[in-house]
GROMACS .gro file of C-alpha atoms in nm:
model
  254
    1MET     CA    1   0.000   0.000   0.000
    2THR     CA    2   0.144   0.339  -0.103
    3GLN     CA    3   0.187   0.587   0.181
    4ASP     CA    4   0.012   0.921   0.141
    5ILE     CA    5   0.263   1.198   0.079
    6LEU     CA    6   0.068   1.441   0.300
    7THR     CA    7  -0.167   1.371   0.590
    8LEU     CA    8  -0.356   1.624   0.801
    9ASN     CA    9  -0.532   1.499   1.115
   10ALA     CA   10  -0.780   1.728   1.296
   11VAL     CA   11  -0.576   2.040   1.215
   12ALA     CA   12  -0.698   2.363   1.374
   13LYS     CA   13  -0.571   2.720   1.381
   14HIS     CA   14  -0.690   3.041   1.546
   15PHE     CA   15  -0.573   3.402   1.558
   16ALA     CA   16  -0.614   3.681   1.813
   17VAL     CA   17  -0.795   3.981   1.663
   18ASP     CA   18  -0.869   4.284   1.884
   19GLY     CA   19  -0.845   4.065   2.190
   20ARG     CA   20  -1.084   3.806   2.047
   21LYS     CA   21  -1.004   3.449   1.948
   22VAL     CA   22  -1.092   3.402   1.581
   23GLU     CA   23  -1.107   3.043   1.461
   24ALA     CA   24  -0.946   3.021   1.117
   25LEU     CA   25  -0.947   2.642   1.067
   26ARG     CA   26  -1.127   2.363   1.247
   27GLY     CA   27  -1.085   1.986   1.226
   28ILE     CA   28  -0.912   1.962   0.889
   29ASP     CA   29  -0.861   1.599   0.783
   30LEU     CA   30  -0.694   1.557   0.445
   31ALA     CA   31  -0.468   1.308   0.268
   32LEU     CA   32  -0.280   1.360  -0.059
   33ARG     CA   33  -0.161   1.068  -0.265
   34PRO     CA   34   0.180   1.066  -0.439
   35GLY     CA   35   0.154   1.225  -0.783
   36GLU     CA   36  -0.195   1.365  -0.719
   37PHE     CA   37  -0.297   1.714  -0.833
   38THR     CA   38  -0.536   1.859  -0.576
   39ALA     CA   39  -0.706   2.200  -0.575
   40LEU     CA   40  -0.845   2.391  -0.277
   41VAL     CA   41  -1.133   2.629  -0.345
   42GLY     CA   42  -1.355   2.837  -0.123
   43ALA     CA   43  -1.475   3.187  -0.049
   44SER     CA   44  -1.229   3.459   0.045
   45GLY     CA   45  -1.132   3.428   0.410
   46CYS     CA   46  -1.208   3.057   0.443
   47GLY     CA   47  -0.849   2.975   0.541
   48LYS     CA   48  -0.704   2.840   0.215
   49SER     CA   49  -0.377   3.032   0.238
   50THR     CA   50  -0.354   2.972   0.613
   51LEU     CA   51  -0.378   2.600   0.549
   52LEU     CA   52  -0.100   2.619   0.290
   53ARG     CA   53   0.126   2.805   0.534
   54LEU     CA   54   0.072   2.533   0.793
   55ILE     CA   55   0.157   2.259   0.544
   56ALA     CA   56   0.469   2.449   0.433
   57GLY     CA   57   0.584   2.479   0.794
   58LEU     CA   58   0.573   2.859   0.791
   59ASP     CA   59   0.326   2.852   1.081
   60ALA     CA   60   0.225   2.590   1.336
   61PRO     CA   61  -0.125   2.452   1.398
   62ASP     CA   62  -0.286   2.502   1.738
   63ALA     CA   63  -0.419   2.147   1.731
   64GLY     CA   64  -0.384   1.839   1.517
   65GLN     CA   65  -0.095   1.697   1.320
   66ILE     CA   66   0.055   1.744   0.973
   67LEU     CA   67   0.271   1.467   0.830
   68LEU     CA   68   0.485   1.500   0.516
   69ASN     CA   69   0.613   1.162   0.396
   70GLY     CA   70   0.525   1.024   0.738
   71THR     CA   71   0.726   1.285   0.932
   72GLN     CA   72   0.563   1.560   1.136
   73VAL     CA   73   0.601   1.906   0.984
   74ARG     CA   74   0.786   2.132   1.229
   75GLY     CA   75   0.921   2.391   0.988
   76PRO     CA   76   1.004   2.453   0.622
   77SER     CA   77   1.144   2.154   0.433
   78ARG     CA   78   1.313   2.102   0.097
   79ASP     CA   79   1.058   1.825   0.042
   80CYS     CA   80   0.790   2.092   0.006
   81GLY     CA   81   0.811   2.379  -0.242
   82LEU     CA   82   0.591   2.689  -0.222
   83ILE     CA   83   0.485   2.930  -0.498
   84PHE     CA   84   0.320   3.253  -0.387
   85GLN     CA   85   0.066   3.478  -0.557
   86ASP     CA   86   0.341   3.720  -0.659
   87HIS     CA   87   0.681   3.607  -0.785
   88ARG     CA   88   0.889   3.764  -0.504
   89LEU     CA   89   1.204   3.778  -0.716
   90LEU     CA   90   1.490   3.993  -0.587
   91PRO     CA   91   1.533   4.274  -0.844
   92TRP     CA   92   1.911   4.309  -0.799
   93LEU     CA   93   1.976   3.942  -0.882
   94SER     CA   94   1.963   3.775  -1.222
   95VAL     CA   95   1.703   3.510  -1.301
   96LEU     CA   96   1.956   3.232  -1.244
   97GLN     CA   97   2.077   3.384  -0.918
   98ASN     CA   98   1.717   3.410  -0.792
   99ILE     CA   99   1.671   3.038  -0.852
  100GLU     CA  100   2.004   2.952  -0.691
  101LEU     CA  101   1.884   3.117  -0.370
  102ALA     CA  102   1.658   2.817  -0.309
  103LEU     CA  103   1.971   2.598  -0.295
  104SER     CA  104   2.139   2.808  -0.025
  105GLY     CA  105   2.246   2.598   0.269
  106THR     CA  106   2.269   2.278   0.067
  107THR     CA  107   2.589   2.077   0.024
  108HIS     CA  108   2.594   2.141  -0.351
  109SER     CA  109   2.901   2.310  -0.493
  110ALA     CA  110   2.863   2.646  -0.668
  111GLN     CA  111   2.894   2.470  -1.002
  112ALA     CA  112   2.628   2.214  -0.908
  113ARG     CA  113   2.390   2.489  -0.787
  114GLN     CA  114   2.428   2.668  -1.119
  115LYS     CA  115   2.370   2.347  -1.315
  116LEU     CA  116   2.059   2.255  -1.114
  117SER     CA  117   1.921   2.608  -1.145
  118GLN     CA  118   1.974   2.610  -1.521
  119ALA     CA  119   1.800   2.272  -1.551
  120SER     CA  120   1.503   2.409  -1.357
  121LEU     CA  121   1.495   2.714  -1.581
  122ASP     CA  122   1.501   2.488  -1.886
  123LEU     CA  123   1.203   2.300  -1.742
  124VAL     CA  124   0.985   2.613  -1.741
  125GLY     CA  125   1.094   2.714  -2.091
  126LEU     CA  126   1.318   3.009  -2.003
  127ALA     CA  127   1.660   2.865  -2.083
  128ASP     CA  128   1.768   3.181  -2.268
  129PHE     CA  129   1.683   3.421  -1.983
  130ALA     CA  130   1.931   3.305  -1.717
  131ASN     CA  131   2.114   3.640  -1.715
  132ALA     CA  132   1.806   3.860  -1.741
  133PHE     CA  133   1.683   4.065  -1.446
  134PRO     CA  134   1.325   4.061  -1.311
  135ARG     CA  135   1.252   4.407  -1.453
  136GLN     CA  136   1.316   4.267  -1.802
  137LEU     CA  137   1.051   3.995  -1.769
  138SER     CA  138   0.677   3.997  -1.830
  139GLY     CA  139   0.448   3.900  -1.544
  140GLY     CA  140   0.402   3.551  -1.684
  141MET     CA  141   0.777   3.502  -1.729
  142ALA     CA  142   0.848   3.620  -1.376
  143GLN     CA  143   0.595   3.372  -1.239
  144ARG     CA  144   0.759   3.094  -1.441
  145VAL     CA  145   1.091   3.186  -1.277
  146ALA     CA  146   0.920   3.159  -0.938
  147LEU     CA  147   0.796   2.816  -1.044
  148ALA     CA  148   1.151   2.717  -1.144
  149ARG     CA  149   1.276   2.831  -0.804
  150GLY     CA  150   1.009   2.624  -0.629
  151LEU     CA  151   1.104   2.317  -0.831
  152VAL     CA  152   1.484   2.342  -0.816
  153ASN     CA  153   1.507   2.112  -0.512
  154ARG     CA  154   1.277   1.865  -0.692
  155PRO     CA  155   1.032   1.857  -0.399
  156PRO     CA  156   0.785   1.567  -0.393
  157LEU     CA  157   0.513   1.819  -0.292
  158LEU     CA  158   0.460   2.161  -0.449
  159LEU     CA  159   0.220   2.412  -0.292
  160LEU     CA  160   0.079   2.689  -0.512
  161ASP     CA  161  -0.103   2.983  -0.353
  162GLU     CA  162  -0.312   3.142  -0.630
  163PRO     CA  163  -0.001   3.170  -0.853
  164PHE     CA  164  -0.186   3.298  -1.162
  165SER     CA  165  -0.443   3.531  -1.009
  166ALA     CA  166  -0.257   3.853  -1.097
  167LEU     CA  167  -0.210   3.759  -1.463
  168ASP     CA  168  -0.425   3.839  -1.766
  169SER     CA  169  -0.655   3.565  -1.890
  170LEU     CA  170  -0.443   3.467  -2.191
  171THR     CA  171  -0.120   3.438  -1.990
  172ARG     CA  172  -0.307   3.254  -1.718
  173ALA     CA  173  -0.439   2.996  -1.964
  174ARG     CA  174  -0.090   2.941  -2.107
  175LEU     CA  175   0.063   2.893  -1.762
  176GLN     CA  176  -0.210   2.650  -1.661
  177THR     CA  177  -0.106   2.436  -1.959
  178GLU     CA  178   0.260   2.477  -1.866
  179LEU     CA  179   0.190   2.372  -1.508
  180LEU     CA  180   0.024   2.051  -1.624
  181ARG     CA  181   0.320   1.978  -1.851
  182ILE     CA  182   0.566   2.028  -1.565
  183TRP     CA  183   0.354   1.818  -1.329
  184ALA     CA  184   0.348   1.534  -1.582
  185HIS     CA  185   0.725   1.564  -1.628
  186GLU     CA  186   0.812   1.577  -1.258
  187GLY     CA  187   0.554   1.328  -1.129
  188ASN     CA  188   0.524   1.514  -0.798
  189SER     CA  189   0.214   1.603  -0.597
  190MET     CA  190   0.065   1.950  -0.631
  191LEU     CA  191  -0.172   2.135  -0.403
  192LEU     CA  192  -0.318   2.444  -0.569
  193VAL     CA  193  -0.511   2.714  -0.384
  194THR     CA  194  -0.736   2.904  -0.623
  195HIS     CA  195  -1.048   3.117  -0.611
  196ASP     CA  196  -1.120   3.016  -0.971
  197VAL     CA  197  -1.342   2.705  -0.976
  198GLU     CA  198  -1.292   2.663  -1.352
  199GLU     CA  199  -0.915   2.655  -1.302
  200ALA     CA  200  -0.956   2.389  -1.034
  201VAL     CA  201  -1.170   2.171  -1.262
  202LEU     CA  202  -0.932   2.212  -1.557
  203LEU     CA  203  -0.620   2.118  -1.361
  204ALA     CA  204  -0.699   1.895  -1.066
  205ASP     CA  205  -0.765   1.528  -1.001
  206ARG     CA  206  -0.965   1.629  -0.694
  207VAL     CA  207  -1.120   1.955  -0.576
  208ILE     CA  208  -1.147   2.019  -0.202
  209VAL     CA  209  -1.413   2.275  -0.110
  210LEU     CA  210  -1.358   2.475   0.209
  211ALA     CA  211  -1.639   2.639   0.401
  212ALA     CA  212  -1.570   2.954   0.603
  213ASN     CA  213  -1.609   3.076   0.963
  214PRO     CA  214  -1.429   2.862   1.062
  215GLY     CA  215  -1.251   2.707   0.766
  216ARG     CA  216  -1.341   2.341   0.731
  217ILE     CA  217  -1.377   2.089   0.453
  218GLN     CA  218  -1.726   2.102   0.307
  219ALA     CA  219  -1.685   1.859   0.017
  220ALA     CA  220  -1.436   1.672  -0.202
  221VAL     CA  221  -1.511   1.629  -0.572
  222ASP     CA  222  -1.316   1.380  -0.785
  223ILE     CA  223  -1.245   1.506  -1.137
  224THR     CA  224  -1.218   1.204  -1.366
  225LEU     CA  225  -1.231   1.384  -1.702
  226PRO     CA  226  -0.943   1.288  -1.931
  227ARG     CA  227  -0.673   1.545  -2.004
  228PRO     CA  228  -0.638   1.776  -2.184
  229ARG     CA  229  -0.967   1.925  -2.068
  230LEU     CA  230  -1.145   2.179  -2.285
  231ARG     CA  231  -1.243   2.500  -2.111
  232ASN     CA  232  -1.569   2.530  -2.307
  233SER     CA  233  -1.673   2.164  -2.282
  234ALA     CA  234  -2.009   2.066  -2.136
  235GLU     CA  235  -1.839   1.834  -1.885
  236VAL     CA  236  -1.617   2.109  -1.744
  237ALA     CA  237  -1.913   2.349  -1.727
  238ALA     CA  238  -2.126   2.089  -1.543
  239LEU     CA  239  -1.859   2.025  -1.279
  240LYS     CA  240  -1.797   2.398  -1.236
  241THR     CA  241  -2.171   2.455  -1.185
  242LEU     CA  242  -2.192   2.167  -0.936
  243ILE     CA  243  -1.910   2.308  -0.721
  244LEU     CA  244  -2.035   2.667  -0.742
  245GLN     CA  245  -2.387   2.557  -0.650
  246GLY     CA  246  -2.250   2.377  -0.347
  247LEU     CA  247  -2.067   2.691  -0.238
  248ASP     CA  248  -2.380   2.902  -0.288
  249ASP     CA  249  -2.598   2.655  -0.095
  250PHE     CA  250  -2.358   2.657   0.198
  251ALA     CA  251  -2.334   3.038   0.201
  252GLU     CA  252  -2.713   3.063   0.216
  253ALA     CA  253  -2.733   2.811   0.498
  254ALA     CA  254  -2.456   2.975   0.706
   0.00000   0.00000   0.00000
């Protein structure tokens, strides 16, 4: 039996706001299989990004347990990459140098770090831009560099926090296709946070729907449509409607 790459057991998180305890997440149980592409959707403020931060080890849960490859998450790990909503590239470093930063603290030689960074840049289709600076890149290119940086350690799990939300629709569609290509090439697990239900249906094997106040899992929808999926197909539209209707029904009942 294959071990789940990620397991969350009764995970909870709260914050103090104006002296009040605000419950952000309650009783999150979730398991990700190796090589699975999972999407998290839900209304703004339902705790999607908070959950990603906990999984990445950037914050600690107040209750429950998070296991990555069977080991409890106690901080950031090279086994888990993270792509943010904005690219967060350092403007005074070249593209290649920005990627090499993710290899800081490793035992790789300078030559090996450069070789690994170039290979990651090749993977996202920007082999000729190693010496460019962030100001010389389009928004889509900069986000592809961020993706290369997140992949340079070849993590078995990649977390993506609304990575395409700031891009125009054409660039977003192209990068969605690129992400699927990279996922197929790498064979790793991906967990995508998105507010775009259509994006979730187009990309994921499974869509997890979070309810808000506090954040908790409302539903899990398996997406069994073969790839590539057509944005304007009846099957994609039906699944999108099903998930949106579920979100609307819950909002009305809350």
